[in-house]
PDB file of C-alpha atoms in Angstrom:
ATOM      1  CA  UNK A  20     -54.298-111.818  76.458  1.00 78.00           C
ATOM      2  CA  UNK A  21     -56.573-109.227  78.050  1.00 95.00           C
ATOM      3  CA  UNK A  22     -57.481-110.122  82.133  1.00 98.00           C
ATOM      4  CA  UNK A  23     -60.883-110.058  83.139  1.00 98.00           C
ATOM      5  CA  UNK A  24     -61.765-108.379  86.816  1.00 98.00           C
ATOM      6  CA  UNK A  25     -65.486-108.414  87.769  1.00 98.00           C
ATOM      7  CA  UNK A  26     -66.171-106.752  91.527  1.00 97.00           C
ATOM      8  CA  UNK A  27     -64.643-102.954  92.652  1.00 96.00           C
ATOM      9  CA  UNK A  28     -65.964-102.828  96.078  1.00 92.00           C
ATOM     10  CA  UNK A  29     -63.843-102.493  99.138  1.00 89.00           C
ATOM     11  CA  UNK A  30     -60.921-104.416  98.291  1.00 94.00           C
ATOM     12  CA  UNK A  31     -61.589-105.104  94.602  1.00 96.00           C
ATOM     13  CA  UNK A  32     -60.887-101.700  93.376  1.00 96.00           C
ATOM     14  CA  UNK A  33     -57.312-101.498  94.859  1.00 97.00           C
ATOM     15  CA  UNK A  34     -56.437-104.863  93.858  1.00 97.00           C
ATOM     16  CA  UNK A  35     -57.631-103.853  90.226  1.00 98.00           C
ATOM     17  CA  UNK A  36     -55.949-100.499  90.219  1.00 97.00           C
ATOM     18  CA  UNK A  37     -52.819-102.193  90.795  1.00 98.00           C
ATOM     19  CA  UNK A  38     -53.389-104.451  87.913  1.00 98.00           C
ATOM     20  CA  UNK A  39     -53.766-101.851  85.759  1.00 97.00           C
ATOM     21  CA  UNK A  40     -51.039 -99.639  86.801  1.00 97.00           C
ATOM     22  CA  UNK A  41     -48.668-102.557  86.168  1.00 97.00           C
ATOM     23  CA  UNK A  42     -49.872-102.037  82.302  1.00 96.00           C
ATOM     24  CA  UNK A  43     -51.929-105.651  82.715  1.00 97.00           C
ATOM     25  CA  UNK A  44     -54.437-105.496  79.697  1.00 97.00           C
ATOM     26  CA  UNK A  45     -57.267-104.850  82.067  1.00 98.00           C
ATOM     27  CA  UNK A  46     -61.182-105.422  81.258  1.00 98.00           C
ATOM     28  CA  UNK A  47     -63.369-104.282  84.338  1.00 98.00           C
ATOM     29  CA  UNK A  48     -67.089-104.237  84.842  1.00 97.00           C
ATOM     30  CA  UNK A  49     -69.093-103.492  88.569  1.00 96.00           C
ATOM     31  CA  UNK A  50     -72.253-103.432  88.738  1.00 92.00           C
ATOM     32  CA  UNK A  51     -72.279 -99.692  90.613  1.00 91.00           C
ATOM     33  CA  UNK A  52     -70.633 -98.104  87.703  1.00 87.00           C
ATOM     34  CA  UNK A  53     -69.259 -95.245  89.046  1.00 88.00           C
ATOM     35  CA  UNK A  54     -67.026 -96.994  90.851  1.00 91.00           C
ATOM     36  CA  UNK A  55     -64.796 -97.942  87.373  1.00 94.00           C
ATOM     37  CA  UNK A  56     -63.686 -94.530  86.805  1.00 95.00           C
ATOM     38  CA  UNK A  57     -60.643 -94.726  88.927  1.00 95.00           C
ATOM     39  CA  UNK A  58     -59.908 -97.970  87.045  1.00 97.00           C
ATOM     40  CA  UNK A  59     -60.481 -96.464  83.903  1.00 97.00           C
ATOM     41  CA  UNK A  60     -58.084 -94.138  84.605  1.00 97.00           C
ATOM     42  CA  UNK A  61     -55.618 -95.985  85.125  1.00 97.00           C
ATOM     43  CA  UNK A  62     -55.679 -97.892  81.616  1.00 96.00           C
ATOM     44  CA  UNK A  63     -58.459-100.615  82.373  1.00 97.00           C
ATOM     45  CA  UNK A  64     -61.122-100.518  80.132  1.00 97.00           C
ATOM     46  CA  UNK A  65     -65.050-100.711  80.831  1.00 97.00           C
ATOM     47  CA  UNK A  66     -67.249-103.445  79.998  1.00 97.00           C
ATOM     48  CA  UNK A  67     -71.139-102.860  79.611  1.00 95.00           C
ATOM     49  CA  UNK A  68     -71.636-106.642  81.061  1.00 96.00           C
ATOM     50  CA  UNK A  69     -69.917-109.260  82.931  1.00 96.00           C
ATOM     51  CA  UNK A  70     -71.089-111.140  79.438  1.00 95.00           C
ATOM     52  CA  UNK A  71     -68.786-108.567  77.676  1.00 96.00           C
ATOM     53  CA  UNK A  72     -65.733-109.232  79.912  1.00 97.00           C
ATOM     54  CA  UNK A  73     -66.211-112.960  79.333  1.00 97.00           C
ATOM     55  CA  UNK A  74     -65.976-112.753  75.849  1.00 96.00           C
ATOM     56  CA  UNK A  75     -63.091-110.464  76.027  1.00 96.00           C
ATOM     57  CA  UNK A  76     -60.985-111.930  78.286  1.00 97.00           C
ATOM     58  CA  UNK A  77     -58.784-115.298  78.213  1.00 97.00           C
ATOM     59  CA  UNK A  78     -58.700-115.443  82.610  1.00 98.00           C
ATOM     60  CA  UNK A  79     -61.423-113.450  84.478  1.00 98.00           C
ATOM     61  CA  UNK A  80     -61.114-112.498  88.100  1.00 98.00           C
ATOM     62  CA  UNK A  81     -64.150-112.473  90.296  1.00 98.00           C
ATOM     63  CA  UNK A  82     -63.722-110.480  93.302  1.00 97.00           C
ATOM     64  CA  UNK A  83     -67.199-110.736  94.897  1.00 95.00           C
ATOM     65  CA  UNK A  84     -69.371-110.868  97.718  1.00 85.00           C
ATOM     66  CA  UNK A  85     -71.108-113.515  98.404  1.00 88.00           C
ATOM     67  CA  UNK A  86     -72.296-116.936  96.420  1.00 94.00           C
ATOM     68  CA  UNK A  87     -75.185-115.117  94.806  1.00 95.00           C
ATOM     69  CA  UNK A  88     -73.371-112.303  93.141  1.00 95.00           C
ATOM     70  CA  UNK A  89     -70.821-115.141  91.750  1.00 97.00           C
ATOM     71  CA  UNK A  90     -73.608-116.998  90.271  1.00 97.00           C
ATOM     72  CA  UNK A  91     -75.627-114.188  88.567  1.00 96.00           C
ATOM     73  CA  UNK A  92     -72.067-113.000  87.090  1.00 97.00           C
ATOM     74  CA  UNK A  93     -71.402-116.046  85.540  1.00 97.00           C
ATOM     75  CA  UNK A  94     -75.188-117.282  84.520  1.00 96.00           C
ATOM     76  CA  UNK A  95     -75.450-120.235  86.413  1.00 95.00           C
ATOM     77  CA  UNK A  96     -77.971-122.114  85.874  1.00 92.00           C
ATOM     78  CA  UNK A  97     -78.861-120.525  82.482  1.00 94.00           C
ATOM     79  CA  UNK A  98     -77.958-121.873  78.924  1.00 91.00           C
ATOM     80  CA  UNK A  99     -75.112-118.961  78.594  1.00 93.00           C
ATOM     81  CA  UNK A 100     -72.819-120.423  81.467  1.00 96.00           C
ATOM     82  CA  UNK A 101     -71.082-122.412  79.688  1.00 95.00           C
ATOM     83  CA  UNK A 102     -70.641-119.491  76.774  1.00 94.00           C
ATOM     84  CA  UNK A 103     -68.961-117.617  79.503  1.00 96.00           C
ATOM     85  CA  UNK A 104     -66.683-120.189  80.972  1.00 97.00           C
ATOM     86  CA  UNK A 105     -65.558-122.413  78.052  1.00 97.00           C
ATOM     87  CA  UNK A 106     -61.876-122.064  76.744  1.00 97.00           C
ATOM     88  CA  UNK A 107     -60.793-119.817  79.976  1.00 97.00           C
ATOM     89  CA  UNK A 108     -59.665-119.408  83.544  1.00 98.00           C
ATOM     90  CA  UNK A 109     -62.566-118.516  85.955  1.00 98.00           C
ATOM     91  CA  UNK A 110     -59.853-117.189  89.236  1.00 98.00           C
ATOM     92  CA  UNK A 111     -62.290-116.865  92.592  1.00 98.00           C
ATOM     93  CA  UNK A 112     -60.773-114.660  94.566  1.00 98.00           C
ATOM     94  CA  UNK A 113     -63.465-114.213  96.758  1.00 95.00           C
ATOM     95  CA  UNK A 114     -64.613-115.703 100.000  1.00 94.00           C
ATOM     96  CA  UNK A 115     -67.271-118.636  99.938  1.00 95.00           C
ATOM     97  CA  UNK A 116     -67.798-121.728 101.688  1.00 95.00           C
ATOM     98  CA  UNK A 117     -65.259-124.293 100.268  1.00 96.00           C
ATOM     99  CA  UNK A 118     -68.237-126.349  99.511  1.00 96.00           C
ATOM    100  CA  UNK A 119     -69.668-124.068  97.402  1.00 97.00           C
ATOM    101  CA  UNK A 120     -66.233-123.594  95.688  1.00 97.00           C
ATOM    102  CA  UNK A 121     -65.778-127.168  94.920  1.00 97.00           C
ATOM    103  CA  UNK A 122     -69.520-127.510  93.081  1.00 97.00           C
ATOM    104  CA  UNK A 123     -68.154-124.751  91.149  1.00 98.00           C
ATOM    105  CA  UNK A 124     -65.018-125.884  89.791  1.00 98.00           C
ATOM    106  CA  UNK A 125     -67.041-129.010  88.312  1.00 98.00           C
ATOM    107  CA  UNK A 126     -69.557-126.801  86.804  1.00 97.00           C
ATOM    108  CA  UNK A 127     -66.864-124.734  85.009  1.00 98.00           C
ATOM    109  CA  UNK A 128     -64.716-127.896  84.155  1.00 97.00           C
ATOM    110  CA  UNK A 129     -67.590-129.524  82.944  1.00 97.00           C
ATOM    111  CA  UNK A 130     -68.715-126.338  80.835  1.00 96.00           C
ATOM    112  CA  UNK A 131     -65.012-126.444  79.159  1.00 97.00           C
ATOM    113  CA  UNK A 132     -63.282-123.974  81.605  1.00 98.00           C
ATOM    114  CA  UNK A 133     -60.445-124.151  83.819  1.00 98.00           C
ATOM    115  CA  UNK A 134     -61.132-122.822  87.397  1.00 98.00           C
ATOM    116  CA  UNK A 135     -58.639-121.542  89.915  1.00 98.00           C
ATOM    117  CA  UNK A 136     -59.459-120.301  93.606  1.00 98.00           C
ATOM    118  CA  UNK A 137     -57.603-117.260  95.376  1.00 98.00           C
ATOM    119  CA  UNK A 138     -58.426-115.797  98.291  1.00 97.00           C
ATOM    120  CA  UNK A 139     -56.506-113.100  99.627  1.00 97.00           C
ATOM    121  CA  UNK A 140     -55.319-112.719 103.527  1.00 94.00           C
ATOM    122  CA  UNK A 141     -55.606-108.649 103.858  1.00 90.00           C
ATOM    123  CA  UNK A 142     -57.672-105.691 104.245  1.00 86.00           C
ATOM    124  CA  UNK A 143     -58.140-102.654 102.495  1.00 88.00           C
ATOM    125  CA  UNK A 144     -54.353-101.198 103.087  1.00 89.00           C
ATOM    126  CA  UNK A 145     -52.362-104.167 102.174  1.00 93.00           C
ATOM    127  CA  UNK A 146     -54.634-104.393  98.845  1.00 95.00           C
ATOM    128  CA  UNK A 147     -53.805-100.546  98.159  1.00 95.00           C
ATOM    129  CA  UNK A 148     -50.107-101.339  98.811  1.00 96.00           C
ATOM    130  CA  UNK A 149     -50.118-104.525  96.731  1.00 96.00           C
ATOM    131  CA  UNK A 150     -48.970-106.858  99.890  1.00 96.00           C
ATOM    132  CA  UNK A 151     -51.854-108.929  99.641  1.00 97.00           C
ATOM    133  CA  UNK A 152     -51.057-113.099 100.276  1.00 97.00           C
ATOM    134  CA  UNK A 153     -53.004-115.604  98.031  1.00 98.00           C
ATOM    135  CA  UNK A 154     -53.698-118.875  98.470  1.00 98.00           C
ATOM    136  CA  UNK A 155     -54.185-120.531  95.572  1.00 98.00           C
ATOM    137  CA  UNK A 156     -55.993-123.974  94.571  1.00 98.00           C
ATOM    138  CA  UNK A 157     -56.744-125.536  91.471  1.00 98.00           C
ATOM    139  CA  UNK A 158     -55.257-127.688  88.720  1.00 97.00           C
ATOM    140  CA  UNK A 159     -51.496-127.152  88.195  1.00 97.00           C
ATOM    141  CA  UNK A 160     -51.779-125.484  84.387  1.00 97.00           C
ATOM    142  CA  UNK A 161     -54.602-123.224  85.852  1.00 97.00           C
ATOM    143  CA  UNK A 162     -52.352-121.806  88.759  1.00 98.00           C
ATOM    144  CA  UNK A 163     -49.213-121.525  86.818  1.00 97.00           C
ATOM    145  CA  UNK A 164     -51.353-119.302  84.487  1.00 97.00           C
ATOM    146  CA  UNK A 165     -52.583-117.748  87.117  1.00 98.00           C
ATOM    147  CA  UNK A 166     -49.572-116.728  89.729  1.00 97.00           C
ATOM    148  CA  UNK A 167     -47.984-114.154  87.415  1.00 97.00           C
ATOM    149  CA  UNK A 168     -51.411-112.294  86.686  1.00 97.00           C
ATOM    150  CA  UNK A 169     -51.224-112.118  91.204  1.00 98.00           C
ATOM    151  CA  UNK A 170     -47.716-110.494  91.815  1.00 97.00           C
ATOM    152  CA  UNK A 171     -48.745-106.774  91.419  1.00 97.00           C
ATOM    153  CA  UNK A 172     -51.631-107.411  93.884  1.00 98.00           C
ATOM    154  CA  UNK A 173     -49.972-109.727  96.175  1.00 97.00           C
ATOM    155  CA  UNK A 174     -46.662-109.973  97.653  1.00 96.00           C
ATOM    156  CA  UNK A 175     -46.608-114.173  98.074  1.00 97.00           C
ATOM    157  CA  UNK A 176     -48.462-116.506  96.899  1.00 97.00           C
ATOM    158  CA  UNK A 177     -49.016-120.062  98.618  1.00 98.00           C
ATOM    159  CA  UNK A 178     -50.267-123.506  96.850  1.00 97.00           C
ATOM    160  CA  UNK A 179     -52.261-124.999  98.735  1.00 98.00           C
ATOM    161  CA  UNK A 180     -52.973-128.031  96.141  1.00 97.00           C
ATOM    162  CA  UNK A 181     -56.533-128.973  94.575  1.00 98.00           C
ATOM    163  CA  UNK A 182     -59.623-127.179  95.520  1.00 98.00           C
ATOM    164  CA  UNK A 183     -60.973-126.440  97.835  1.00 97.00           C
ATOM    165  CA  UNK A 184     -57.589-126.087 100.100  1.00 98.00           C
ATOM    166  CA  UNK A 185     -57.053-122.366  99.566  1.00 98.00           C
ATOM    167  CA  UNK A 186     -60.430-121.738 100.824  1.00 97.00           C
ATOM    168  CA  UNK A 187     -60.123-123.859 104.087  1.00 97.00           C
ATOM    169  CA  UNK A 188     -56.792-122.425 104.424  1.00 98.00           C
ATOM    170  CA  UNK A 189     -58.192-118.774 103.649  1.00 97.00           C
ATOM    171  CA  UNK A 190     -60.909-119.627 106.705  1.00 97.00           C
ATOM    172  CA  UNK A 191     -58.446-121.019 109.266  1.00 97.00           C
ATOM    173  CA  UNK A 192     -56.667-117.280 108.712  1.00 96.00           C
ATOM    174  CA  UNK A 193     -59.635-115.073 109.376  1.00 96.00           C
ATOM    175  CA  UNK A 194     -60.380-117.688 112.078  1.00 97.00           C
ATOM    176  CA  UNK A 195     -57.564-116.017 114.051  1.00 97.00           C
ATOM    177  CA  UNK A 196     -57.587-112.331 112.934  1.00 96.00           C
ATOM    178  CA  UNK A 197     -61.224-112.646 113.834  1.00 97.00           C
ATOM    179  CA  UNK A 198     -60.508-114.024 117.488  1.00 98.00           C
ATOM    180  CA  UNK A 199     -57.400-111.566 117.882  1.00 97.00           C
ATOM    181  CA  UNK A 200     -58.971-108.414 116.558  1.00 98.00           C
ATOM    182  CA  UNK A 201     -62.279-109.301 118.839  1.00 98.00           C
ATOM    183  CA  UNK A 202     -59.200-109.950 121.783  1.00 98.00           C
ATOM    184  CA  UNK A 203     -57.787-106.413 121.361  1.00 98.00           C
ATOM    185  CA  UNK A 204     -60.710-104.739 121.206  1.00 98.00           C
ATOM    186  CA  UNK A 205     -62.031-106.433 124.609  1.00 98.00           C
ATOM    187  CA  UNK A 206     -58.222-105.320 125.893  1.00 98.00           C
ATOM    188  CA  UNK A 207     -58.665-101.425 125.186  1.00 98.00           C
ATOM    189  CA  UNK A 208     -62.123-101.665 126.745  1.00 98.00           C
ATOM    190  CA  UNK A 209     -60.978-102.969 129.733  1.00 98.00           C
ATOM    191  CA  UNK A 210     -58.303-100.903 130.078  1.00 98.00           C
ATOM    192  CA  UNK A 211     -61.163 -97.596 129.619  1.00 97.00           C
ATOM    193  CA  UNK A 212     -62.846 -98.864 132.515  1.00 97.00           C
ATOM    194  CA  UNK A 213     -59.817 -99.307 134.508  1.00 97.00           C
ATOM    195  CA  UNK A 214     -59.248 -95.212 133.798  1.00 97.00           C
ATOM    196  CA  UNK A 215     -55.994 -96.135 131.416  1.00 98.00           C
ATOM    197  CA  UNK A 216     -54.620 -94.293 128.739  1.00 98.00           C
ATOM    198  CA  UNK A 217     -55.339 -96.145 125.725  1.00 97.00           C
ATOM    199  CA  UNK A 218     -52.379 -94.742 123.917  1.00 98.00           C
ATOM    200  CA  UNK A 219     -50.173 -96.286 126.389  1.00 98.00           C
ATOM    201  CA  UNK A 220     -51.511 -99.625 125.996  1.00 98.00           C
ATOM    202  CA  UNK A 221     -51.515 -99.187 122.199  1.00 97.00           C
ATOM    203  CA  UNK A 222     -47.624 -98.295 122.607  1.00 97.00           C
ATOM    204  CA  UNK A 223     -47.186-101.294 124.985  1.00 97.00           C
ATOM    205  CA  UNK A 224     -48.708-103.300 122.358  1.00 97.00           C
ATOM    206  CA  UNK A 225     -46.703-101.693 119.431  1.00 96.00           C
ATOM    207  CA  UNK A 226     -43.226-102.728 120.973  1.00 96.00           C
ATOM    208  CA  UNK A 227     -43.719-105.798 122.617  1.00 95.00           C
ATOM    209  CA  UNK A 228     -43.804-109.558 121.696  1.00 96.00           C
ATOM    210  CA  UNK A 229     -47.773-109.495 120.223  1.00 94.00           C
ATOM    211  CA  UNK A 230     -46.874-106.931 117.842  1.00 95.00           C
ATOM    212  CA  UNK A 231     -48.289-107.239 114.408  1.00 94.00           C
ATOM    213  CA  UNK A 232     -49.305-104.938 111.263  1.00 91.00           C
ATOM    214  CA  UNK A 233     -52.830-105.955 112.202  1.00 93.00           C
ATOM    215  CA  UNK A 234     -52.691-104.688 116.034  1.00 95.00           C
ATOM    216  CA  UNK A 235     -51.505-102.112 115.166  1.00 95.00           C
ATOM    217  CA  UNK A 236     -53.044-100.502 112.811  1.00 94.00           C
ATOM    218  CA  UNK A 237     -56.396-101.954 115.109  1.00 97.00           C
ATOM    219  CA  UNK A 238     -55.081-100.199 117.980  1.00 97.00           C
ATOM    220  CA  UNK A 239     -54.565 -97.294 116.734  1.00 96.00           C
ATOM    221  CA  UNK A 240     -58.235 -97.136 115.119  1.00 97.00           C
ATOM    222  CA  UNK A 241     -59.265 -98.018 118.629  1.00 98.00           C
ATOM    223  CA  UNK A 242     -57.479 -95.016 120.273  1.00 97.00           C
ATOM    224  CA  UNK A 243     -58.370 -92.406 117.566  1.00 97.00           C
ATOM    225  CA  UNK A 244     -62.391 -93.911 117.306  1.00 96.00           C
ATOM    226  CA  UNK A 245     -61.180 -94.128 113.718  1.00 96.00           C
ATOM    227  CA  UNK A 246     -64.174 -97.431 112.556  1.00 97.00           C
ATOM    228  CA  UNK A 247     -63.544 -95.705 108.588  1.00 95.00           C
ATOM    229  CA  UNK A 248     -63.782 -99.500 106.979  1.00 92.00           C
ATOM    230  CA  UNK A 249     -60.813-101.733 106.261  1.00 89.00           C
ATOM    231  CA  UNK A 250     -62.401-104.953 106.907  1.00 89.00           C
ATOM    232  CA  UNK A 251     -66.074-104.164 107.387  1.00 93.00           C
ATOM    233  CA  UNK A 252     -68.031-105.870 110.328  1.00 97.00           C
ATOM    234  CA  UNK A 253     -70.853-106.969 108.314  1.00 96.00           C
ATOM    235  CA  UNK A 254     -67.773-109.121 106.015  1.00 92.00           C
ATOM    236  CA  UNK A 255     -66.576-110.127 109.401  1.00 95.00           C
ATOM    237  CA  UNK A 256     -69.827-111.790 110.311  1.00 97.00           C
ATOM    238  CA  UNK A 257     -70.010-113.229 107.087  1.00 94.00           C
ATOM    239  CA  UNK A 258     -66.908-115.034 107.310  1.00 94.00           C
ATOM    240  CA  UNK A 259     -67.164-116.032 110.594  1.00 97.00           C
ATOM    241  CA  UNK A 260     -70.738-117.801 109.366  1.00 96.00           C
ATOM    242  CA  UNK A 261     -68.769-119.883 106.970  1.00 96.00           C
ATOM    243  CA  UNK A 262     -65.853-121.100 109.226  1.00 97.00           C
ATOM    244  CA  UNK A 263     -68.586-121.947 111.591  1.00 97.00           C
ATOM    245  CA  UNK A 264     -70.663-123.530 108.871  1.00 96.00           C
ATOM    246  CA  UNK A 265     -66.994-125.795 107.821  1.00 96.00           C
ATOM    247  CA  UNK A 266     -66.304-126.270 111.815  1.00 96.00           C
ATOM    248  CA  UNK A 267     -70.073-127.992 112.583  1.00 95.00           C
ATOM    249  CA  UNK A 268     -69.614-129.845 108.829  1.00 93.00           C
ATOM    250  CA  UNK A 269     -66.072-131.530 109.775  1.00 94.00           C
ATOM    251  CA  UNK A 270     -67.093-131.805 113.912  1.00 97.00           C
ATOM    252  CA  UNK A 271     -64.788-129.276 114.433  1.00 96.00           C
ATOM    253  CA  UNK A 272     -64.563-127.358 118.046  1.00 97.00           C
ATOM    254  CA  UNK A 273     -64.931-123.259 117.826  1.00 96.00           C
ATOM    255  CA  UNK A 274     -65.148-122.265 121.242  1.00 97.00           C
ATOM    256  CA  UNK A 275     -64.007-118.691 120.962  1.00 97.00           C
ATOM    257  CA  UNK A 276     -65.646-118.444 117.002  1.00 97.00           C
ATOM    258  CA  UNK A 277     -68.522-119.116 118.777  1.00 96.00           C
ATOM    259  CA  UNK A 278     -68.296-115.841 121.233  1.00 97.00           C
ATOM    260  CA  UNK A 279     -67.018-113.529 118.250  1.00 98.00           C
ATOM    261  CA  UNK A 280     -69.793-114.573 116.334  1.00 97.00           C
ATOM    262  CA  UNK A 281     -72.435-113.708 119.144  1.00 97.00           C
ATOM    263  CA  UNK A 282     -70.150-109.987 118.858  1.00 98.00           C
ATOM    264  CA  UNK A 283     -69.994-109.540 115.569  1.00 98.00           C
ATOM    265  CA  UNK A 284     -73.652-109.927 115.558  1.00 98.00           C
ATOM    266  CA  UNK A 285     -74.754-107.597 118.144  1.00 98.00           C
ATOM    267  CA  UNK A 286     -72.143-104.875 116.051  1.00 98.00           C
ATOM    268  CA  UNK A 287     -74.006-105.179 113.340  1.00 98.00           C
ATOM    269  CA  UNK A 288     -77.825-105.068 115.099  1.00 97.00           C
ATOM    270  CA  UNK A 289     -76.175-102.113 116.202  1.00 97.00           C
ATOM    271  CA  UNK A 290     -75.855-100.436 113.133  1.00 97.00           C
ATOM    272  CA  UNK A 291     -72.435-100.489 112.857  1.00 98.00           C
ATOM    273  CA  UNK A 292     -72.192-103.351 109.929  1.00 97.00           C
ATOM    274  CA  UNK A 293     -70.368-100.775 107.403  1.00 96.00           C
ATOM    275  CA  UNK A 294     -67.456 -99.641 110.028  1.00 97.00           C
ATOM    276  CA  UNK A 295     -64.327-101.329 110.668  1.00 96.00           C
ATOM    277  CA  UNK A 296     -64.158-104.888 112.581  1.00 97.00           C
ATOM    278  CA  UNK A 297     -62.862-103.048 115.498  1.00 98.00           C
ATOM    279  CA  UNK A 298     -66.183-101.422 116.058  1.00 98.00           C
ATOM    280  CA  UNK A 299     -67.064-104.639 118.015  1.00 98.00           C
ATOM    281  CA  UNK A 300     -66.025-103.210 120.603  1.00 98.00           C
ATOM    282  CA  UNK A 301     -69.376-101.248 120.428  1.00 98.00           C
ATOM    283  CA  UNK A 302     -71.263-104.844 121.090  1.00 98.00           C
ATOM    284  CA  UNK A 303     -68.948-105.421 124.303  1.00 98.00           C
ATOM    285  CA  UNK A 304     -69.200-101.782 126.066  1.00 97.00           C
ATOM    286  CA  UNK A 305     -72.933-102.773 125.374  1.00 96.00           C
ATOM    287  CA  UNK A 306     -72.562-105.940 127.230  1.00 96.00           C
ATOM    288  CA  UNK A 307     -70.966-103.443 129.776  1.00 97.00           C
ATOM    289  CA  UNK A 308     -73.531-101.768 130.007  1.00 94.00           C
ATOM    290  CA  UNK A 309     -75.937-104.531 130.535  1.00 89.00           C
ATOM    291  CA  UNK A 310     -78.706-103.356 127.535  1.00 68.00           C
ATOM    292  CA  UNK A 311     -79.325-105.932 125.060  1.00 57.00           C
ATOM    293  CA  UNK A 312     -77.933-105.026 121.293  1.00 55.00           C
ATOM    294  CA  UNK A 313     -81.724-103.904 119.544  1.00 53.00           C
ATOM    295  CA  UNK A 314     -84.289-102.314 121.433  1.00 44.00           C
TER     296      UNK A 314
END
């Protein structure tokens, strides 16, 4: 049965690649083409159209950005939805609001398709390295299909029952690498003011109790000015719109949300929306420095 994967951008095109080089019968389509070749290479073949993969492909994997891109992918809304989705596994690996997730997996059920949500906890490394964690939701013969088609991009894989509990699981996670990463970066700029070596507190950091692969590999971005994109702030302020937009929805407290969002959206006014979530600290030497974030 050949695998569908629709969406090579930051973390799509590792987590493909690693399909592929597991010898998964791989069908691939992006809408910047150029980006395919390194799949290509690998074994996947190229579509011409996310129509094409569809009608290829028993399970399709949609590793997008955003709500919109989902929906033009898959024809929503148009007669040739339900062409697409019939008599296969539509896997959303993406991140949305879990309300818009939900609406989904009726549509596709409804159009004769099974549906199965995925998100993955990890940047840009873990997807090259294939340590990726999933949390999967959906209908038990959908995610039994699904989990073996996720070992060569992810190293565990959690239920997390019907949908849309991988999703609200999936934003309670980048709820705290949001708040922590947005902590760590206010830490090293602290300690620059204070005249300290930053690669002392990034080895104080490295061997003691808060340790984790995410400090440090944000530390050490942070010491070397190294904002090359893992987890881009513009995706940052994206997700932390939608675990606001589920907090307000459910009544739901976000005190410190609340000041990473205000961060995150001075970095990107800044300019800085394509680099690394640890160029927030940008926004807070700006706060430092008492200017406003746009002139």
């Amino acid at each position: 049965m050949d695998v569908g994967f629709i969406g090579l951008g930051l973390m799509g095109q590792p987590m493909a690649l690693n399909l592929a080089r597991a010898g998964t019968p791989l069908v691939v389509w992006n809408r910047t083409a150029g980006k395919t070749a390194e799949v290509a290479a690998a074994g996947a073949r190229v579509a011409s159209s996310p129509a094409e993969v569809f009608a290829r492909c028993g399970v399709v994997i949609l590793m997008l950005a955003g709500e919109q891109a989902i929906d033009r992918v898959l024809g929503r809304g148009t007669p040739g939805f339900a062409d697409r989705v019939a008599g296969r596994i539509t896997v959303h690996m993406g991140t949305t609001s879990p309300g818009y997730s939900r609406a989904l997996e009726a549509e596709v059920r409804a159009g004769g398709g099974d549906y199965v949500e995925a998100p993955v906890s990890g940047s840009r490394t873990p997807a090259e390295a294939g340590q990726l964690v999933a949390m999967m939701a959906g209908e038990p013969t959908a995610t039994r299909a699904v989990r073996p088609l996720l070992t060569p991009m992810c190293h565990r894989t959690f239920d997390c029952g019907p949908v849309p509990g991988a999703l609200h699981l999936k934003l309670a996670v980048n709820l705290y690498l949001i708040t922590m990463v947005t902590g760590l970066a206010e830490a090293f700029h602290f300690a620059d003011r204070h005249g300290l070596d930053p690669r002392q507190l990034a080895a104080v950091l490295d061997d003691g109790p808060m340790a984790s692969s995410v400090s440090r590999v944000k530390a050490h971005k942070l010491v070397d000015l190294d904002f090359a994109a893992q987890a881009a702030a513009a995706d940052v302020l994206m997700n932390n719109q939608l675990i606001a937009a589920s907090a307000r929805e459910s009544g739901v407290a976000s005190p410190l949300l609340d000041v990473c969002h205000g961060l995150f959206t001075e970095t990107v006014a800044l300019g800085h929306g394509g680099l690394d979530m640890a160029a927030v600290i940008h926004a807070i030497e700006r706060r430092t420095a008492g200017t406003p974030a746009v002139g």
